[in-house]
């Protein structure tokens, strides 16, 4: 067999096998930041009574929405449920629903998961900012 052909085939196979999920790094950093926000929000001194949220419950719901989005047959219902969830959270806590990115039908499953995690992080940041805890956000970014 031609050595050039073998080289070309091996290059193609190598480039295909080392392709990393672009969302894996992003999701890892989102999960780390979300974990930090959950720790902060679980402290009693951080939240005021008027802005009390259960960050563990919100994280659980977002993870459930991500699992639902992987069901391709019901992707439309999952997307509507995800967008509705963040709209309801926004209205309950006095935020604009435009602060959250809308999930769309044409998005890849990994992009939907990343968007939902980004919305969750945005919500936690807004709660901390509304409770005048912006100094904690800057400290956690170190």
CSV table of C-alpha atoms in Angstrom, one decimal:
chain,number,residue,atom,x,y,z
A,1,UNK,CA,0.0,0.0,0.0
A,2,UNK,CA,1.2,3.5,-0.7
A,3,UNK,CA,2.9,5.0,2.3
A,4,UNK,CA,1.4,8.4,1.5
A,5,UNK,CA,-2.1,6.9,1.6
A,6,UNK,CA,-1.4,5.2,5.0
A,7,UNK,CA,-0.1,8.5,6.4
A,8,UNK,CA,-3.2,10.4,5.2
A,9,UNK,CA,-5.6,7.8,6.7
A,10,UNK,CA,-3.7,7.8,10.0
A,11,UNK,CA,-3.8,11.6,10.1
A,12,UNK,CA,-7.6,11.6,9.5
A,13,UNK,CA,-8.1,8.9,12.2
A,14,UNK,CA,-5.9,10.8,14.7
A,15,UNK,CA,-7.6,14.1,14.1
A,16,UNK,CA,-11.0,12.5,14.6
A,17,UNK,CA,-10.1,10.6,17.7
A,18,UNK,CA,-8.6,13.6,19.6
A,19,UNK,CA,-11.6,15.8,19.0
A,20,UNK,CA,-12.7,17.0,22.4
A,21,UNK,CA,-16.2,18.0,23.3
A,22,UNK,CA,-16.0,21.8,23.2
A,23,UNK,CA,-18.5,22.1,26.0
A,24,UNK,CA,-16.6,19.8,28.4
A,25,UNK,CA,-14.2,22.6,29.5
A,26,UNK,CA,-17.0,25.1,29.7
A,27,UNK,CA,-19.3,22.9,31.7
A,28,UNK,CA,-16.5,22.1,34.1
A,29,UNK,CA,-15.9,25.7,34.9
A,30,UNK,CA,-19.7,26.4,35.1
A,31,UNK,CA,-20.0,23.5,37.6
A,32,UNK,CA,-17.2,24.8,39.7
A,33,UNK,CA,-18.6,28.3,39.8
A,34,UNK,CA,-22.1,27.1,40.4
A,35,UNK,CA,-20.8,25.0,43.3
A,36,UNK,CA,-19.2,28.1,44.8
A,37,UNK,CA,-22.4,30.0,44.5
A,38,UNK,CA,-24.4,27.2,46.1
A,39,UNK,CA,-22.0,27.2,49.0
A,40,UNK,CA,-22.3,31.0,49.4
A,41,UNK,CA,-26.1,31.0,49.2
A,42,UNK,CA,-26.5,28.1,51.7
A,43,UNK,CA,-24.9,30.3,54.4
A,44,UNK,CA,-27.7,32.0,56.4
A,45,UNK,CA,-26.0,35.3,56.6
A,46,UNK,CA,-25.8,35.7,52.8
A,47,UNK,CA,-29.5,35.8,51.9
A,48,UNK,CA,-32.2,38.2,53.2
A,49,UNK,CA,-35.6,36.9,54.0
A,50,UNK,CA,-37.2,38.6,51.0
A,51,UNK,CA,-34.7,37.0,48.6
A,52,UNK,CA,-34.5,33.5,50.1
A,53,UNK,CA,-33.8,30.8,47.6
A,54,UNK,CA,-33.0,27.1,47.8
A,55,UNK,CA,-29.9,26.8,45.5
A,56,UNK,CA,-29.8,23.0,45.8
A,57,UNK,CA,-33.4,22.7,44.6
A,58,UNK,CA,-32.6,25.1,41.6
A,59,UNK,CA,-29.5,23.1,40.8
A,60,UNK,CA,-31.6,19.9,40.9
A,61,UNK,CA,-34.3,21.3,38.6
A,62,UNK,CA,-31.7,22.5,36.1
A,63,UNK,CA,-30.0,19.1,36.1
A,64,UNK,CA,-33.4,17.5,35.5
A,65,UNK,CA,-34.1,19.9,32.6
A,66,UNK,CA,-30.7,19.0,31.1
A,67,UNK,CA,-31.6,15.3,31.3
A,68,UNK,CA,-35.0,16.0,29.7
A,69,UNK,CA,-33.3,17.9,26.8
A,70,UNK,CA,-31.5,14.7,25.9
A,71,UNK,CA,-34.8,13.1,24.9
A,72,UNK,CA,-34.8,14.0,21.3
A,73,UNK,CA,-38.5,12.9,20.8
A,74,UNK,CA,-39.7,15.4,23.3
A,75,UNK,CA,-37.1,18.2,22.7
A,76,UNK,CA,-39.8,20.8,22.0
A,77,UNK,CA,-41.6,20.2,25.3
A,78,UNK,CA,-38.3,20.2,27.1
A,79,UNK,CA,-37.2,23.5,25.6
A,80,UNK,CA,-40.5,25.1,26.5
A,81,UNK,CA,-40.3,23.8,30.0
A,82,UNK,CA,-36.7,25.1,30.4
A,83,UNK,CA,-37.5,28.6,29.1
A,84,UNK,CA,-40.6,28.7,31.2
A,85,UNK,CA,-38.7,27.7,34.4
A,86,UNK,CA,-36.3,30.6,34.0
A,87,UNK,CA,-39.1,33.0,33.1
A,88,UNK,CA,-40.9,32.0,36.3
A,89,UNK,CA,-37.7,32.4,38.4
A,90,UNK,CA,-37.2,35.8,37.0
A,91,UNK,CA,-40.7,37.0,37.7
A,92,UNK,CA,-40.6,35.5,41.3
A,93,UNK,CA,-37.4,37.4,42.2
A,94,UNK,CA,-38.0,40.6,40.2
A,95,UNK,CA,-35.5,40.0,37.4
A,96,UNK,CA,-36.0,40.6,33.7
A,97,UNK,CA,-36.7,37.4,31.7
A,98,UNK,CA,-34.3,38.9,29.2
A,99,UNK,CA,-31.4,38.4,31.6
A,100,UNK,CA,-31.6,34.7,30.7
A,101,UNK,CA,-30.6,33.1,27.4
A,102,UNK,CA,-33.5,31.4,25.7
A,103,UNK,CA,-33.0,27.8,24.6
A,104,UNK,CA,-34.0,27.2,20.9
A,105,UNK,CA,-35.1,24.2,19.0
A,106,UNK,CA,-32.1,24.1,16.6
A,107,UNK,CA,-29.5,24.0,19.4
A,108,UNK,CA,-27.3,20.9,19.9
A,109,UNK,CA,-28.0,19.0,23.1
A,110,UNK,CA,-24.6,20.0,24.6
A,111,UNK,CA,-25.3,23.7,23.8
A,112,UNK,CA,-28.7,23.4,25.6
A,113,UNK,CA,-26.9,22.0,28.7
A,114,UNK,CA,-24.4,24.8,28.6
A,115,UNK,CA,-27.1,27.4,28.2
A,116,UNK,CA,-29.1,26.0,31.1
A,117,UNK,CA,-26.0,26.0,33.3
A,118,UNK,CA,-25.2,29.5,32.2
A,119,UNK,CA,-28.7,30.6,33.1
A,120,UNK,CA,-28.4,29.0,36.5
A,121,UNK,CA,-25.1,30.8,37.2
A,122,UNK,CA,-26.6,34.1,36.1
A,123,UNK,CA,-29.5,33.6,38.5
A,124,UNK,CA,-27.2,32.8,41.4
A,125,UNK,CA,-25.1,35.9,40.6
A,126,UNK,CA,-28.2,38.1,40.4
A,127,UNK,CA,-29.4,36.9,43.8
A,128,UNK,CA,-26.0,37.6,45.3
A,129,UNK,CA,-25.9,41.1,43.7
A,130,UNK,CA,-29.5,41.8,44.8
A,131,UNK,CA,-28.4,40.9,48.4
A,132,UNK,CA,-25.5,43.3,48.1
A,133,UNK,CA,-22.9,40.5,48.2
A,134,UNK,CA,-21.0,41.5,45.0
A,135,UNK,CA,-17.7,41.4,46.9
A,136,UNK,CA,-18.2,37.6,47.4
A,137,UNK,CA,-18.6,37.2,43.6
A,138,UNK,CA,-15.2,38.9,43.0
A,139,UNK,CA,-13.6,36.8,45.8
A,140,UNK,CA,-14.9,33.5,44.3
A,141,UNK,CA,-13.4,34.4,40.9
A,142,UNK,CA,-9.8,34.2,42.3
